[in-house]
Amino acid sequence: MLDSKIPSGPLAQKWTDYKGHVKLVNPANKRKLEVIVVGTGLAGASAAASLGELGYKVKAFCFQDSPRRAHSIAAQGGINAAKNYQNDGDSVFRLFYDTVKGGDYRAREANVHRLAEVSVNIIDQCVAQGVPFARDYGGLLNNRSFGGTQVQRTFYAAGQTGQQLLIGAYQAMERQVALGNVQQFTRHEMLDVVIIDGKARGIICRNLVTGELERHFGHAVLLCTGGYGNVFYLSTNAMGSNVTAAWKAHKKGAFFGNPCFTQIHPTCIPVSGDHQSKLTLMSESLRNDGRIWVPKQKGDKRKPNDIPEEERDYYLERRYPAFGNLVPRDVASRAAKERCDAGYGVGTTGQAVYLDFKYNLINKYGKAEANKQGIQNPDLDTLIRLGKEVVKEEYGNLFDMYEKITGENPYEVPMRIYPAVHYTMGGLWVDYELMTTVKGLYALGEANFSDHGANRLGASALMQGLADGYFVIPYTIGNYLADDIATKPIPTDHPAFVAAEKEVADRISTLMNVKGKQTVESFHKRLGKIMWEKCGMARNENGLKEAITEIRELKKEFWSDVRIPGSVNEMNPELDKAGRVADFIELGELMCLDALNRNESCGGHFREESQTEEGEALRNDAGFSYVAAWEFKAEHDWNLHKEELSFEVAKPTQRSYK
Amino acid sequence: MEHYTMNLTLKVWRQQNGNTPGRFETYQVKNISSEMSFLEMIDVLNEEMIREGKDPIAFDHDCREGICGMCSMYIDGRPHGPWQQNTVCQLHMRAYKDGDTIVIEPWRANAFPVIKDLMVDRSSFDRIIQAGGFISVNTGSPVDANAIPVEKNMADAAFAAAACIGCGACVAACKNSSAMLFLSAKVTHLALLPQGHPERRTRAMNMVAQMDKEGFGACTNTGACEAVCPKGISIENIARLNREYLMAGLTSE
Ligand SMILES: Cc1cc2nc3c(=O)[nH]c(=O)nc-3n(C[C@H](O)[C@H](O)[C@H](O)COP(=O)(O)OP(=O)(O)OC[C@H]3O[C@@H](n4cnc5c(N)ncnc54)[C@H](O)[C@@H]3O)c2cc1C
Ligand code: SF4
Ligand code: FES
């Protein structure tokens, strides 16, 4: 039976009560307890720093050459918090409500409320660490809007918010390294969890520089290893982002929650050709000031600036007048796909829509600046010049990035954008304490499934990663470790360590010995194509069944024909990639199975069989108001466990952004 | 943008590991689209080499968005290649034309030993941060974020310095292999904010001491670092660092 361990009592009191009654570990005992943290993104770095400060002995691992390079660094637009600094009616309750609704009523109320509560502490913590958030002229913090909300609660640092937050967490962690509380292992990849007497007690990892396998003991193991969007090959994730750590845990007993819940982000730079290795996001914050449109006339080949105002279809503003360009991501992505499928798409491939800044550049920023500077009756050129300066300050790095990739200047010509895979709401199933179904094994950040339901609102992943690491795990882990203070470190020559290492070594040598003809990359591309076409923005029963068959065939082919150059005992990026792609292939099958099982549409999961007359996602609360937690049994064989969701405060309704 | 394709000659530094000497190898790449990124061009070459049974070129990269600081190639004598304020992952092939020859090397500095081919070990940067690149505050309940207003100019300047991605191009460009631009960016970021004031004295001293220990050279103000920095970190930060350092020296007991 799945026990989510949600504390009793009224929603708003649960976390306070929990903290008041949780078991504690005294300082002397903390020093005897070792914690392994895999991953140093926002979730991992904040957890490692905070646990180190508390006195635990922490070992932190990442596969990049420095903890500061974790994929969190690339987050652009901002981080939410219910500070209500704008006095526009925000509150903890509203952030909670928006998040549950934005997630299309497939998240756990208690977790989301806790997230909203601690959001305010995160901003205080980050400012104290020296995170240079944007400020107004009075020296106070600035906010911007993100999709799915009607208040301004997003804190930001230009288009580099993730970078600044991660550097804050990284510096806090490096301070603990200097103090000897945290030991850091870079260019190390975790390849298995070690379980002794039903408890996670360590990991096996590979030193990526020497190729050696290493055994590490921990009283508890935290997986903070990020999301698995790269199962689609093309995504906005960093090249190395992968599912391997979570997948190994899954195969050792950790259930996987809602694997098919994928976020497709509406505003990314479109694919330009077969050589494409990744896709680049243009932050959602751009929808504050950019208006999305396509020509009213099918196949209109005119240049965007030559198409007059009355011949443009601002389809989001037309369909969703209340939220306009700021509808949630799943809604905006489907609307873009609908227009392109109907033949209104732009650009050489017809798979793009315009994101246009001209209107706000002139009317919002240009005019405001002119007023500020006391310029009477400014002409158009002056307005454009003034507006550009403001836009540059807000989004300069994003505009530069766009120009470097496309060779076009977005201050002059509208951006061309198209949806792309961006984030995975699914992940390892965890209870209220962030523990997986394996005792002592935790999952934090994007690696868990917990807070975003079927669709994540913008600026909420950074919030969740830091909430988990700074403010949740330091309490919940004590509740577990308090019973473990008598456990001495287990020597790594214990048979369980030996067996786990052998399993890893065998798998690596099997991979190396296939000596086939096809490259790892070519398999990854083929998997991505199956996933995008059949388990992407729109899914249906036939497609998913086909996908499962195709993925099983691909798996066979991979294990009989993959070619990995080089040897095991050296730096070998192709070998690293092969292990990750092998896991992605298995995950792909489970995602399709989950999507097939969930015969309803909700959030980012759109089953063509289940839609309203207007083409909106149609939930089926009677049948599917549960978290699908999958237990691995054997190859191609999973057991479904259901965690029923009950909504006591945010009562499910058909989501409407009209 | 007009697209075109090109054939190129690449001269690439190959080195099995830190203990074996390296050498240049020459490769021909064909039908490269001007829309590809530079790293995608290397991907194409690597795929071809794997199919031919050769060892592909090892290089560092992750975000491919110019923000993680992982990519590091010295291209035709310039870190990150020909474009201004750019990382190599954001360099696109329209910078080149048919028939060009491109020379690609790793960062070269004693404090950045080569791991393989174009990959180097930059852990010395982490150790410089460990020496003092932080504000000593534990997770807990600091004061409300708006309790201490920060002048917008100061916050903006701190942000500009904090934009450093820790790539090491500044070191690679410097004839002395000095890490002063990297270090000064961090000292400036923290010194400009009120939260960073209490540790100003020790921070600069400790970080500079660690830099020397790691084997980076001294700064002779040639400005080569600023010219190649992908994030436009200004050399004025070095002047500020020197002032902080001097002040620390004068006031330390
Ligand atoms: C381009 C982009 C922009 C975004 N912008 C925003 C935004 O504006 N606001 C927002 O809220 N969210 C945003 N997001 C989402 C957000 O950035 C991520 O969800 C979040 O940063 C994930 O953090 P994390 O700590 O869970 O994992 P990550 O930052 O992905 O870190 C994963 C860590 O795990 C390590 N790791 C992984 N596997 C292994 C292994 N097997 N062994 C050892 N180490 C391993 C990695 O080395 C890394 O350190 C954005 C995402 C993208 C792609
Ligand atoms: S100062 Fe510039 S060149 Fe040096 S590490 Fe930072 S970003 Fe790279
Ligand atoms: S790969 Fe991240 S900065 Fe180039």
CSV table of N, CA and C and ligand atoms in Angstrom, one decimal, chain A residues 37-46 60-80 144 146 154-155 159-162 165-166 185 187-192 203-206 208 223-227 235-238 240-246 248 263 265 278-285 329 401 421-424 444-448 452 456-466 468 580, chain B residues 62 65 67, ligand 1:
chain,number,residue,atom,x,y,z
A,37,VAL,N,24.4,12.9,-1.5
A,37,VAL,CA,23.5,13.7,-2.3
A,37,VAL,C,24.0,13.6,-3.7
A,38,VAL,N,23.1,13.0,-4.6
A,38,VAL,CA,23.5,12.9,-6.0
A,38,VAL,C,22.9,14.0,-6.7
A,39,GLY,N,23.7,14.9,-7.4
A,39,GLY,CA,23.2,16.0,-8.1
A,39,GLY,C,23.4,17.3,-7.3
A,40,THR,N,23.9,18.3,-8.0
A,40,THR,CA,24.2,19.6,-7.4
A,40,THR,C,23.5,20.7,-8.1
A,41,GLY,N,22.3,20.5,-8.6
A,41,GLY,CA,21.5,21.6,-9.2
A,41,GLY,C,20.9,22.3,-8.0
A,42,LEU,N,19.8,23.0,-8.2
A,42,LEU,CA,19.2,23.8,-7.1
A,42,LEU,C,18.8,22.9,-6.0
A,43,ALA,N,18.2,21.7,-6.3
A,43,ALA,CA,17.8,20.8,-5.2
A,43,ALA,C,19.0,20.3,-4.5
A,44,GLY,N,19.9,19.7,-5.2
A,44,GLY,CA,21.1,19.0,-4.6
A,44,GLY,C,22.0,20.0,-3.9
A,45,ALA,N,22.4,21.1,-4.5
A,45,ALA,CA,23.3,22.0,-3.9
A,45,ALA,C,22.7,22.6,-2.6
A,46,SER,N,21.4,23.0,-2.7
A,46,SER,CA,20.8,23.6,-1.5
A,46,SER,C,20.7,22.5,-0.4
A,60,ALA,N,28.7,14.9,-2.0
A,60,ALA,CA,27.9,15.4,-3.1
A,60,ALA,C,28.5,15.0,-4.5
A,61,PHE,N,27.6,14.5,-5.4
A,61,PHE,CA,28.1,14.0,-6.7
A,61,PHE,C,27.5,14.8,-7.8
A,62,CYS,N,28.3,15.0,-8.9
A,62,CYS,CA,27.7,15.5,-10.1
A,62,CYS,C,28.5,15.0,-11.3
A,63,PHE,N,27.9,15.0,-12.5
A,63,PHE,CA,28.7,14.4,-13.6
A,63,PHE,C,29.4,15.5,-14.4
A,64,GLN,N,29.0,16.8,-14.1
A,64,GLN,CA,29.8,17.9,-14.8
A,64,GLN,C,31.1,18.1,-14.1
A,65,ASP,N,31.9,19.0,-14.6
A,65,ASP,CA,33.2,19.3,-14.0
A,65,ASP,C,33.2,20.2,-12.8
A,66,SER,N,32.0,20.8,-12.6
A,66,SER,CA,31.8,21.6,-11.4
A,66,SER,C,30.4,21.6,-11.0
A,67,PRO,N,30.1,21.6,-9.7
A,67,PRO,CA,28.7,21.6,-9.2
A,67,PRO,C,27.9,22.8,-9.8
A,68,ARG,N,28.6,23.9,-10.1
A,68,ARG,CA,27.9,25.1,-10.6
A,68,ARG,C,27.4,24.9,-12.0
A,69,ARG,N,27.7,23.9,-12.7
A,69,ARG,CA,27.3,23.7,-14.1
A,69,ARG,C,26.0,22.9,-14.2
A,70,ALA,N,25.4,22.5,-13.1
A,70,ALA,CA,24.2,21.7,-13.2
A,70,ALA,C,23.2,22.4,-14.1
A,71,HIS,N,22.3,21.6,-14.6
A,71,HIS,CA,21.3,22.2,-15.6
A,71,HIS,C,20.5,23.4,-15.0
A,72,SER,N,20.3,23.4,-13.7
A,72,SER,CA,19.5,24.6,-13.2
A,72,SER,C,20.1,25.9,-13.6
A,73,ILE,N,21.4,25.9,-13.9
A,73,ILE,CA,22.1,27.2,-14.3
A,73,ILE,C,21.4,27.8,-15.5
A,74,ALA,N,20.7,27.0,-16.3
A,74,ALA,CA,20.1,27.5,-17.6
A,74,ALA,C,18.7,28.1,-17.4
A,75,ALA,N,18.2,28.0,-16.2
A,75,ALA,CA,16.8,28.6,-16.0
A,75,ALA,C,16.8,30.1,-16.2
A,76,GLN,N,15.8,30.5,-16.9
A,76,GLN,CA,15.9,31.9,-17.4
A,76,GLN,C,15.0,32.9,-16.6
A,77,GLY,N,13.7,32.6,-16.6
A,77,GLY,CA,12.7,33.7,-16.4
A,77,GLY,C,12.5,34.1,-14.9
A,78,GLY,N,12.5,33.1,-14.0
A,78,GLY,CA,12.3,33.6,-12.6
A,78,GLY,C,11.8,32.5,-11.7
A,79,ILE,N,11.6,33.0,-10.4
A,79,ILE,CA,11.2,32.1,-9.3
A,79,ILE,C,10.0,32.7,-8.6
A,80,ASN,N,8.9,32.0,-8.4
A,80,ASN,CA,7.7,32.5,-7.7
A,80,ASN,C,7.9,32.5,-6.2
A,144,ARG,N,7.8,40.2,-11.9
A,144,ARG,CA,7.2,40.2,-13.2
A,144,ARG,C,6.1,39.1,-13.2
A,146,PHE,N,4.1,35.7,-14.7
A,146,PHE,CA,4.3,34.4,-15.5
A,146,PHE,C,2.9,33.9,-15.8
A,154,THR,N,6.7,36.9,-9.5
A,154,THR,CA,7.9,36.2,-10.0
A,154,THR,C,9.2,37.1,-9.8
A,155,PHE,N,10.1,36.6,-9.0
A,155,PHE,CA,11.4,37.3,-8.8
A,155,PHE,C,12.4,36.9,-9.9
A,159,GLY,N,17.4,37.5,-17.6
A,159,GLY,CA,16.9,36.2,-18.1
A,159,GLY,C,17.9,35.2,-17.6
A,160,GLN,N,18.5,35.4,-16.4
A,160,GLN,CA,19.5,34.5,-15.9
A,160,GLN,C,19.2,34.1,-14.4
A,161,THR,N,17.9,33.9,-14.1
A,161,THR,CA,17.6,33.7,-12.7
A,161,THR,C,18.2,32.4,-12.2
A,162,GLY,N,18.1,31.3,-13.0
A,162,GLY,CA,18.6,30.0,-12.6
A,162,GLY,C,20.1,30.1,-12.3
A,165,LEU,N,20.5,31.9,-8.9
A,165,LEU,CA,20.1,31.1,-7.7
A,165,LEU,C,21.1,30.0,-7.5
A,166,LEU,N,21.5,29.3,-8.6
A,166,LEU,CA,22.4,28.2,-8.5
A,166,LEU,C,23.8,28.6,-7.9
A,185,PHE,N,32.3,15.4,-5.3
A,185,PHE,CA,32.9,14.5,-6.3
A,185,PHE,C,32.3,14.9,-7.7
A,187,ARG,N,32.6,15.1,-12.0
A,187,ARG,CA,32.8,14.1,-13.1
A,187,ARG,C,32.7,12.7,-12.5
A,188,HIS,N,31.6,12.5,-11.8
A,188,HIS,CA,31.2,11.2,-11.2
A,188,HIS,C,29.8,10.9,-11.6
A,189,GLU,N,29.5,9.7,-12.1
A,189,GLU,CA,28.1,9.4,-12.5
A,189,GLU,C,27.7,8.2,-11.6
A,190,MET,N,26.5,8.4,-10.9
A,190,MET,CA,26.0,7.3,-10.2
A,190,MET,C,25.4,6.3,-11.1
A,191,LEU,N,25.7,5.0,-10.9
A,191,LEU,CA,25.2,4.0,-11.8
A,191,LEU,C,24.3,2.9,-11.0
A,192,ASP,N,24.3,3.0,-9.7
A,192,ASP,CA,23.4,2.1,-9.0
A,192,ASP,C,23.2,2.6,-7.5
A,203,ILE,N,25.8,4.1,-2.9
A,203,ILE,CA,25.8,4.1,-4.4
A,203,ILE,C,27.0,3.5,-5.0
A,204,ILE,N,26.9,3.1,-6.2
A,204,ILE,CA,28.0,2.8,-7.1
A,204,ILE,C,28.1,3.9,-8.1
A,205,CYS,N,29.3,4.5,-8.2
A,205,CYS,CA,29.4,5.4,-9.3
A,205,CYS,C,30.7,5.2,-10.1
A,206,ARG,N,30.7,5.9,-11.3
A,206,ARG,CA,31.9,5.7,-12.1
A,206,ARG,C,32.6,7.1,-12.2
A,208,LEU,N,34.3,9.5,-14.1
A,208,LEU,CA,34.3,9.6,-15.5
A,208,LEU,C,35.7,9.9,-16.1
A,223,LEU,N,18.5,11.6,-4.2
A,223,LEU,CA,18.6,11.8,-5.6
A,223,LEU,C,18.1,13.1,-6.0
A,224,CYS,N,18.9,14.0,-6.5
A,224,CYS,CA,18.5,15.3,-6.9
A,224,CYS,C,19.0,15.5,-8.3
A,225,THR,N,18.6,14.5,-9.2
A,225,THR,CA,19.3,14.4,-10.5
A,225,THR,C,18.5,14.9,-11.7
A,226,GLY,N,17.5,15.7,-11.4
A,226,GLY,CA,16.9,16.5,-12.5
A,226,GLY,C,15.9,15.7,-13.3
A,227,GLY,N,15.4,16.3,-14.4
A,227,GLY,CA,14.4,15.7,-15.2
A,227,GLY,C,14.9,14.9,-16.4
A,235,SER,N,15.2,18.6,-26.7
A,235,SER,CA,14.5,19.3,-25.7
A,235,SER,C,15.3,20.5,-25.3
A,236,THR,N,14.8,21.3,-24.4
A,236,THR,CA,15.5,22.5,-23.9
A,236,THR,C,16.5,22.1,-22.8
A,237,ASN,N,16.6,20.8,-22.4
A,237,ASN,CA,17.5,20.4,-21.3
A,237,ASN,C,18.9,20.4,-21.8
A,238,ALA,N,19.8,20.5,-20.9
A,238,ALA,CA,21.2,20.4,-21.2
A,238,ALA,C,21.5,19.0,-21.8
A,240,GLY,N,23.6,16.7,-21.2
A,240,GLY,CA,23.9,15.6,-20.3
A,240,GLY,C,22.7,15.2,-19.4
A,241,SER,N,21.6,16.0,-19.4
A,241,SER,CA,20.5,15.7,-18.5
A,241,SER,C,20.0,14.3,-18.8
A,242,ASN,N,19.7,13.5,-17.8
A,242,ASN,CA,19.4,12.1,-18.1
A,242,ASN,C,18.6,11.5,-16.9
A,243,VAL,N,18.1,10.3,-17.2
A,243,VAL,CA,17.2,9.6,-16.2
A,243,VAL,C,17.9,8.5,-15.4
A,244,THR,N,19.2,8.3,-15.7
A,244,THR,CA,19.9,7.1,-15.2
A,244,THR,C,19.8,6.9,-13.7
A,245,ALA,N,20.1,7.9,-12.9
A,245,ALA,CA,20.0,7.7,-11.4
A,245,ALA,C,18.6,7.3,-11.0
A,246,ALA,N,17.6,8.0,-11.5
A,246,ALA,CA,16.2,7.7,-11.1
A,246,ALA,C,15.8,6.4,-11.6
A,248,LYS,N,17.8,3.7,-12.2
A,248,LYS,CA,18.4,2.6,-11.4
A,248,LYS,C,17.6,2.5,-10.1
A,263,GLN,N,6.1,18.4,-19.9
A,263,GLN,CA,5.7,19.7,-20.2
A,263,GLN,C,6.4,20.1,-21.6
A,265,HIS,N,7.0,23.2,-23.8
A,265,HIS,CA,7.0,24.7,-23.6
A,265,HIS,C,6.7,25.4,-24.9
A,278,LYS,N,20.0,20.2,-29.9
A,278,LYS,CA,19.1,20.6,-28.8
A,278,LYS,C,18.2,21.8,-29.2
A,279,LEU,N,17.3,22.1,-28.3
A,279,LEU,CA,16.4,23.2,-28.7
A,279,LEU,C,16.6,24.3,-27.6
A,280,THR,N,16.4,25.5,-28.0
A,280,THR,CA,16.7,26.6,-27.0
A,280,THR,C,15.4,27.3,-26.6
A,281,LEU,N,15.2,27.5,-25.3
A,281,LEU,CA,14.0,28.1,-24.8
A,281,LEU,C,14.1,29.6,-25.0
A,282,MET,N,13.0,30.2,-25.3
A,282,MET,CA,12.9,31.7,-25.1
A,282,MET,C,11.9,31.8,-23.9
A,283,SER,N,12.4,32.3,-22.8
A,283,SER,CA,11.7,32.3,-21.5
A,283,SER,C,10.2,32.7,-21.6
A,284,GLU,N,9.4,32.1,-20.8
A,284,GLU,CA,8.0,32.5,-20.7
A,284,GLU,C,7.8,33.9,-20.3
A,285,SER,N,8.8,34.5,-19.6
A,285,SER,CA,8.7,35.9,-19.2
A,285,SER,C,8.5,36.8,-20.5
A,329,ARG,N,1.3,27.0,-19.9
A,329,ARG,CA,2.1,26.5,-21.0
A,329,ARG,C,1.4,25.4,-21.9
A,401,MET,N,20.8,35.7,-27.5
A,401,MET,CA,20.8,34.3,-27.8
A,401,MET,C,20.1,34.0,-29.1
A,421,VAL,N,9.9,20.2,-25.9
A,421,VAL,CA,9.9,19.5,-24.7
A,421,VAL,C,10.8,20.2,-23.7
A,422,HIS,N,10.3,20.4,-22.4
A,422,HIS,CA,11.0,21.3,-21.6
A,422,HIS,C,11.2,20.8,-20.2
A,423,TYR,N,10.2,20.1,-19.6
A,423,TYR,CA,10.3,19.7,-18.2
A,423,TYR,C,9.4,18.5,-18.0
A,424,THR,N,9.8,17.7,-17.0
A,424,THR,CA,9.0,16.5,-16.7
A,424,THR,C,8.4,16.6,-15.3
A,444,LEU,N,14.5,14.7,-4.7
A,444,LEU,CA,14.2,16.1,-4.6
A,444,LEU,C,14.3,16.8,-6.0
A,445,GLY,N,13.6,17.9,-6.1
A,445,GLY,CA,13.7,18.7,-7.3
A,445,GLY,C,12.9,18.0,-8.4
A,446,GLU,N,13.4,18.3,-9.6
A,446,GLU,CA,12.7,17.8,-10.8
A,446,GLU,C,12.6,16.3,-10.8
A,447,ALA,N,13.5,15.6,-10.1
A,447,ALA,CA,13.6,14.2,-10.1
A,447,ALA,C,12.4,13.5,-9.5
A,448,ASN,N,11.7,14.3,-8.6
A,448,ASN,CA,10.5,13.6,-8.0
A,448,ASN,C,9.2,14.1,-8.8
A,452,HIS,N,3.7,19.4,-9.1
A,452,HIS,CA,3.2,20.2,-10.3
A,452,HIS,C,2.0,19.5,-11.0
A,456,ARG,N,3.2,22.1,-15.0
A,456,ARG,CA,3.9,23.0,-14.1
A,456,ARG,C,3.7,24.4,-14.5
A,457,LEU,N,3.4,25.3,-13.6
A,457,LEU,CA,3.4,26.7,-13.9
A,457,LEU,C,4.8,27.3,-14.0
A,458,GLY,N,5.0,28.3,-14.8
A,458,GLY,CA,6.3,28.9,-15.0
A,458,GLY,C,6.8,29.4,-13.6
A,459,ALA,N,8.2,29.4,-13.5
A,459,ALA,CA,8.9,29.9,-12.3
A,459,ALA,C,8.6,29.1,-11.0
A,460,SER,N,8.0,27.9,-11.2
A,460,SER,CA,7.7,27.1,-10.0
A,460,SER,C,8.7,25.9,-9.8
A,461,ALA,N,9.6,25.6,-10.8
A,461,ALA,CA,10.5,24.6,-10.7
A,461,ALA,C,11.7,25.0,-9.8
A,462,LEU,N,12.1,26.2,-10.0
A,462,LEU,CA,13.2,26.8,-9.2
A,462,LEU,C,12.7,26.8,-7.7
A,463,MET,N,11.5,27.3,-7.6
A,463,MET,CA,10.9,27.4,-6.2
A,463,MET,C,10.9,26.0,-5.6
A,464,GLN,N,10.5,25.0,-6.3
A,464,GLN,CA,10.3,23.6,-5.7
A,464,GLN,C,11.7,23.1,-5.4
A,465,GLY,N,12.7,23.2,-6.3
A,465,GLY,CA,14.0,22.7,-6.1
A,465,GLY,C,14.6,23.3,-4.8
A,466,LEU,N,14.5,24.6,-4.6
A,466,LEU,CA,15.1,25.2,-3.4
A,466,LEU,C,14.2,24.9,-2.2
A,468,ASP,N,12.6,22.1,-1.6
A,468,ASP,CA,13.0,20.7,-1.2
A,468,ASP,C,14.3,20.7,-0.5
A,580,ARG,N,23.2,6.1,-20.7
A,580,ARG,CA,22.0,6.9,-20.5
A,580,ARG,C,20.9,6.6,-21.5
B,62,ASP,N,27.6,21.2,-22.2
B,62,ASP,CA,26.4,20.7,-21.5
B,62,ASP,C,25.2,21.5,-22.0
B,65,GLU,N,23.9,26.7,-24.4
B,65,GLU,CA,23.1,27.9,-24.4
B,65,GLU,C,24.0,29.1,-23.9
B,67,ILE,N,25.6,29.3,-21.0
B,67,ILE,CA,25.4,29.7,-19.6
B,67,ILE,C,26.1,28.8,-18.6
C,1,LIG,C1,16.1,26.4,-20.5
C,1,LIG,C2,15.4,26.2,-19.2
C,1,LIG,C3,14.9,27.3,-18.5
C,1,LIG,C4,14.2,27.2,-17.3
C,1,LIG,N1,13.7,28.3,-16.7
C,1,LIG,C5,13.0,28.1,-15.6
C,1,LIG,C6,12.5,29.3,-14.9
C,1,LIG,O1,12.7,30.4,-15.3
C,1,LIG,N2,11.9,29.1,-13.7
C,1,LIG,C7,11.7,27.9,-13.2
C,1,LIG,O2,11.1,27.8,-12.1
C,1,LIG,N3,12.2,26.8,-13.8
C,1,LIG,C8,12.8,26.9,-15.0
C,1,LIG,N4,13.3,25.7,-15.6
C,1,LIG,C9,13.2,24.4,-15.0
C,1,LIG,C10,14.3,24.3,-13.9
C,1,LIG,O3,15.4,24.9,-14.3
C,1,LIG,C11,14.6,22.9,-13.6
C,1,LIG,O4,13.4,22.1,-13.4
C,1,LIG,C12,15.4,22.8,-12.3
C,1,LIG,O5,16.5,23.7,-12.3
C,1,LIG,C13,15.9,21.4,-11.9
C,1,LIG,O6,16.7,21.5,-10.8
C,1,LIG,P1,17.2,20.1,-10.1
C,1,LIG,O7,18.1,20.6,-9.0
C,1,LIG,O8,16.1,19.3,-9.8
C,1,LIG,O9,18.1,19.4,-11.2
C,1,LIG,P2,19.3,19.8,-12.2
C,1,LIG,O10,19.6,21.3,-12.1
C,1,LIG,O11,19.0,19.3,-13.5
C,1,LIG,O12,20.6,19.1,-11.6
C,1,LIG,C14,20.8,17.7,-11.8
C,1,LIG,C15,22.0,17.4,-11.1
C,1,LIG,O13,22.1,16.0,-11.0
C,1,LIG,C16,23.4,15.5,-11.5
C,1,LIG,N5,23.2,14.2,-12.0
C,1,LIG,C17,22.2,13.7,-12.8
C,1,LIG,N6,22.4,12.4,-13.0
C,1,LIG,C18,23.4,12.0,-12.3
C,1,LIG,C19,24.1,10.8,-12.1
C,1,LIG,N7,23.6,9.7,-12.6
C,1,LIG,N8,25.2,10.8,-11.3
C,1,LIG,C20,25.6,11.9,-10.7
C,1,LIG,N9,25.1,13.1,-10.9
C,1,LIG,C21,24.0,13.1,-11.7
C,1,LIG,C22,23.9,16.6,-12.5
C,1,LIG,O14,25.3,16.6,-12.5
C,1,LIG,C23,23.3,17.8,-11.8
C,1,LIG,O15,24.2,18.3,-10.8
C,1,LIG,C24,14.0,25.9,-16.8
C,1,LIG,C25,14.5,24.8,-17.5
C,1,LIG,C26,15.1,24.9,-18.7
C,1,LIG,C27,15.6,23.7,-19.4
